[in-house]
Amino acid sequence: MLFRCIDDISAVNVLSEATKLDLRKEAKRVEIPSGTIIFRPGDKSSQFPLVACGSIRVQRVTENGREIVLYRVSANESCILTTASLIAEEAYSAEAIAETDIVAYLLSDRAFRVLLDRHADFRQLVFKSYGHRISELMSKVEEIVCLSIDVRLAQRLLELADEKGLVQSTQSALAADLATAREVIGRSLKTFSQWEWVSLSRGKIVIINKLELQKHVRENR
């Protein structure tokens, strides 16, 4: 889909004609290449993005250099840190990186505030997404606290695997997703390999016993 107009975003298409008219006037279409750093800790937001396609990874980097993925922003989703930064006029406390090529529509700070004040359906769109993201973050914190790393890893492998069982992710990326160290992921993967649940080769993880992984997650949640 080419996304020639902001109306092509499904979350926007259900808004009132008056709201869409203002969005068409104010929103600027941008294309962001994969790998672009969108914001860093200490930056202040001056624009509100409406993502049409692609994926943005929002993460914290600890003092020792470990990456911890907080959440991802995809089509029809918003970034709660951006919303918070705009409303509270505070700096970002994390960084965002384009994981893929991105198509988005940007509203200036001024336009964002005008739309919030003027259109109830736009306010609902913004704060519904904000609430949903907060709920997801709380669930992630609960999983980190309550579930062992092997259960969370098994669940993540199942989520990432394609129809052939191939997981397109590195151990470092899995560690960032699961808020742990790469060495911990390596040990758990080695155990899964010994149990013949996965096969490991250089830079490749393949699920070979999906049923056992599913059973492990189901019985230990």
Short mmCIF file of C-alpha atoms in Angstrom, two decimals:
data_model
loop_
_atom_site.label_atom_id
_atom_site.label_comp_id
_atom_site.label_asym_id
_atom_site.label_seq_id
_atom_site.Cartn_x
_atom_site.Cartn_y
_atom_site.Cartn_z
CA MET A 1 0.00 0.00 0.00
CA LEU A 2 1.43 3.39 -1.01
CA PHE A 3 -0.19 5.56 1.71
CA ARG A 4 -0.58 8.59 -0.56
CA CYS A 5 -2.97 10.19 1.94
CA ILE A 6 -3.33 10.15 5.72
CA ASP A 7 -6.83 8.71 5.21
CA ASP A 8 -5.14 5.45 4.15
CA ILE A 9 -4.29 4.82 7.81
CA SER A 10 -7.19 2.71 9.09
CA ALA A 11 -7.19 4.32 12.55
CA VAL A 12 -7.59 7.73 10.91
CA ASN A 13 -10.16 6.64 8.34
CA VAL A 14 -12.83 6.13 11.03
CA LEU A 15 -12.52 9.69 12.34
CA SER A 16 -15.04 12.40 11.48
CA GLU A 17 -14.72 14.35 8.24
CA ALA A 18 -13.94 17.52 10.19
CA THR A 19 -11.07 15.81 12.01
CA LYS A 20 -9.71 14.27 8.83
CA LEU A 21 -9.86 17.65 7.10
CA ASP A 22 -7.65 19.18 9.79
CA LEU A 23 -5.29 16.21 9.66
CA ARG A 24 -4.94 16.54 5.89
CA LYS A 25 -4.08 20.23 6.30
CA GLU A 26 -1.58 19.78 9.11
CA ALA A 27 0.09 16.37 8.76
CA LYS A 28 3.32 16.05 6.83
CA ARG A 29 4.13 12.73 5.17
CA VAL A 30 7.66 11.44 5.82
CA GLU A 31 9.63 8.33 4.90
CA ILE A 32 12.22 7.21 7.45
CA PRO A 33 14.89 4.68 6.40
CA SER A 34 15.52 1.58 8.47
CA GLY A 35 18.19 2.13 11.13
CA THR A 36 17.42 5.81 11.66
CA ILE A 37 17.61 7.01 15.27
CA ILE A 38 14.34 8.89 15.72
CA PHE A 39 14.98 10.26 19.19
CA ARG A 40 17.51 9.90 22.01
CA PRO A 41 17.37 10.40 25.80
CA GLY A 42 17.35 14.12 26.51
CA ASP A 43 15.62 15.09 23.26
CA LYS A 44 12.32 16.94 23.45
CA SER A 45 9.45 16.06 21.16
CA SER A 46 8.22 18.68 18.72
CA GLN A 47 6.07 16.40 16.53
CA PHE A 48 3.41 13.71 16.98
CA PRO A 49 3.67 10.79 14.54
CA LEU A 50 0.85 8.74 13.06
CA VAL A 51 2.58 5.61 11.74
CA ALA A 52 1.22 4.25 8.45
CA CYS A 53 3.58 1.28 8.08
CA GLY A 54 6.80 -0.13 9.48
CA SER A 55 8.11 -0.78 12.97
CA ILE A 56 9.86 1.51 15.47
CA ARG A 57 11.74 0.01 18.43
CA VAL A 58 11.69 2.05 21.65
CA GLN A 59 14.37 1.01 24.13
CA ARG A 60 16.47 1.94 27.13
CA VAL A 61 20.22 1.43 27.17
CA THR A 62 21.68 0.74 30.61
CA GLU A 63 24.95 2.18 31.91
CA ASN A 64 26.78 -1.02 30.98
CA GLY A 65 25.42 -0.87 27.42
CA ARG A 66 22.65 -3.46 27.67
CA GLU A 67 19.61 -2.73 25.49
CA ILE A 68 16.13 -3.28 26.93
CA VAL A 69 13.21 -3.07 24.50
CA LEU A 70 10.27 -1.25 26.08
CA TYR A 71 7.83 -1.58 23.19
CA ARG A 72 7.45 -1.29 19.44
CA VAL A 73 5.32 1.16 17.47
CA SER A 74 3.69 -0.18 14.32
CA ALA A 75 0.88 0.95 12.02
CA ASN A 76 -2.12 2.50 13.82
CA GLU A 77 -0.16 2.76 17.07
CA SER A 78 1.32 5.75 18.85
CA CYS A 79 4.38 6.24 21.02
CA ILE A 80 3.46 6.93 24.65
CA LEU A 81 6.82 8.59 25.32
CA THR A 82 6.15 11.04 22.49
CA THR A 83 2.65 11.74 23.77
CA ALA A 84 3.98 12.25 27.31
CA SER A 85 6.83 14.45 26.07
CA LEU A 86 4.45 16.69 24.12
CA ILE A 87 1.86 17.02 26.88
CA ALA A 88 4.26 17.39 29.82
CA GLU A 89 6.93 19.24 27.81
CA GLU A 90 9.58 16.88 29.18
CA ALA A 91 12.57 15.24 27.54
CA TYR A 92 12.62 11.65 26.36
CA SER A 93 14.07 9.05 28.74
CA ALA A 94 14.67 6.40 26.05
CA GLU A 95 15.62 6.09 22.40
CA ALA A 96 13.68 5.07 19.30
CA ILE A 97 15.11 3.37 16.22
CA ALA A 98 13.41 2.53 12.92
CA GLU A 99 13.57 -1.27 12.66
CA THR A 100 12.21 -1.14 9.11
CA ASP A 101 11.53 1.58 6.57
CA ILE A 102 8.79 3.78 8.00
CA VAL A 103 5.99 5.80 6.43
CA ALA A 104 4.45 8.23 8.90
CA TYR A 105 2.49 11.48 9.08
CA LEU A 106 3.81 14.12 11.48
CA LEU A 107 1.83 16.74 13.33
CA SER A 108 3.64 19.74 14.76
CA ASP A 109 3.36 20.39 18.50
CA ARG A 110 0.96 23.25 17.78
CA ALA A 111 -1.23 21.20 15.42
CA PHE A 112 -1.31 18.30 17.87
CA ARG A 113 -2.58 20.53 20.67
CA VAL A 114 -5.18 22.20 18.42
CA LEU A 115 -6.52 18.83 17.30
CA LEU A 116 -6.68 17.57 20.90
CA ASP A 117 -8.67 20.65 21.92
CA ARG A 118 -10.92 20.75 18.87
CA HIS A 119 -11.82 17.12 18.13
CA ALA A 120 -13.10 14.62 20.70
CA ASP A 121 -12.53 11.66 18.36
CA PHE A 122 -8.87 12.60 17.92
CA ARG A 123 -8.47 12.84 21.71
CA GLN A 124 -10.02 9.39 22.02
CA LEU A 125 -7.63 8.01 19.38
CA VAL A 126 -4.59 9.41 21.20
CA PHE A 127 -5.54 8.44 24.73
CA LYS A 128 -6.99 5.05 23.85
CA SER A 129 -3.66 4.14 22.27
CA TYR A 130 -1.85 5.62 25.28
CA GLY A 131 -3.91 3.51 27.71
CA HIS A 132 -3.45 0.38 25.63
CA ARG A 133 0.31 0.86 25.59
CA ILE A 134 0.47 1.44 29.35
CA SER A 135 -1.46 -1.81 29.84
CA GLU A 136 1.02 -3.66 27.61
CA LEU A 137 3.95 -2.27 29.58
CA MET A 138 2.38 -3.37 32.86
CA SER A 139 1.90 -6.86 31.43
CA LYS A 140 5.55 -6.94 30.35
CA VAL A 141 6.71 -5.92 33.83
CA GLU A 142 4.49 -8.62 35.34
CA GLU A 143 5.98 -11.24 33.01
CA ILE A 144 9.53 -10.20 33.87
CA VAL A 145 8.76 -10.44 37.59
CA CYS A 146 6.64 -13.58 37.56
CA LEU A 147 7.86 -15.79 34.71
CA SER A 148 11.21 -17.53 34.42
CA ILE A 149 13.43 -16.57 31.51
CA ASP A 150 13.10 -19.99 29.82
CA VAL A 151 9.31 -19.61 29.69
CA ARG A 152 9.52 -16.08 28.31
CA LEU A 153 12.13 -17.17 25.78
CA ALA A 154 10.01 -20.11 24.63
CA GLN A 155 7.04 -17.78 24.18
CA ARG A 156 9.12 -15.25 22.21
CA LEU A 157 10.54 -17.93 19.92
CA LEU A 158 7.03 -19.13 19.12
CA GLU A 159 5.96 -15.55 18.35
CA LEU A 160 8.90 -14.92 16.00
CA ALA A 161 9.07 -18.24 14.14
CA ASP A 162 7.90 -18.42 10.53
CA GLU A 163 5.95 -21.33 9.08
CA LYS A 164 9.15 -23.36 8.78
CA GLY A 165 10.12 -22.72 12.40
CA LEU A 166 12.93 -20.30 11.52
CA VAL A 167 13.42 -17.50 14.04
CA GLN A 168 14.75 -14.33 12.41
CA SER A 169 16.42 -12.88 15.48
CA THR A 170 19.85 -12.83 17.10
CA GLN A 171 20.60 -13.80 20.68
CA SER A 172 21.39 -10.15 21.40
CA ALA A 173 18.03 -9.05 20.04
CA LEU A 174 16.23 -11.73 22.06
CA ALA A 175 18.07 -10.55 25.18
CA ALA A 176 16.95 -6.95 24.53
CA ASP A 177 13.36 -8.06 23.97
CA LEU A 178 13.32 -10.06 27.20
CA ALA A 179 15.28 -7.59 29.36
CA THR A 180 18.09 -9.97 30.19
CA ALA A 181 21.70 -10.67 29.26
CA ARG A 182 22.82 -12.36 26.05
CA GLU A 183 24.62 -15.02 28.10
CA VAL A 184 21.34 -15.96 29.81
CA ILE A 185 19.64 -16.38 26.43
CA GLY A 186 22.57 -18.48 25.22
CA ARG A 187 22.32 -20.86 28.17
CA SER A 188 18.56 -21.29 27.77
CA LEU A 189 18.87 -21.91 24.03
CA LYS A 190 21.56 -24.52 24.69
CA THR A 191 19.19 -26.27 27.10
CA PHE A 192 16.37 -26.16 24.52
CA SER A 193 18.77 -27.64 21.99
CA GLN A 194 19.74 -30.46 24.37
CA TRP A 195 16.04 -31.20 24.84
CA GLU A 196 15.70 -31.24 21.02
CA TRP A 197 13.17 -28.38 21.00
CA VAL A 198 15.34 -26.18 18.77
CA SER A 199 18.36 -26.58 16.56
CA LEU A 200 21.17 -24.04 16.71
CA SER A 201 23.72 -23.10 14.10
CA ARG A 202 25.74 -19.96 13.51
CA GLY A 203 23.29 -17.06 13.43
CA LYS A 204 20.26 -19.36 13.13
CA ILE A 205 17.59 -20.71 15.47
CA VAL A 206 15.03 -23.22 14.18
CA ILE A 207 12.14 -24.65 16.21
CA ILE A 208 12.01 -28.41 15.69
CA ASN A 209 9.50 -29.32 18.41
CA LYS A 210 6.85 -26.64 18.52
CA LEU A 211 4.47 -28.74 20.63
CA GLU A 212 6.97 -29.10 23.47
CA LEU A 213 7.70 -25.37 23.47
CA GLN A 214 3.98 -24.62 23.58
CA LYS A 215 3.50 -27.12 26.41
CA HIS A 216 6.38 -25.57 28.36
CA VAL A 217 4.79 -22.10 28.11
CA ARG A 218 1.28 -23.36 28.87
CA GLU A 219 2.25 -25.35 31.96
CA ASN A 220 4.55 -22.72 33.50
CA ARG A 221 2.66 -19.46 33.07
#
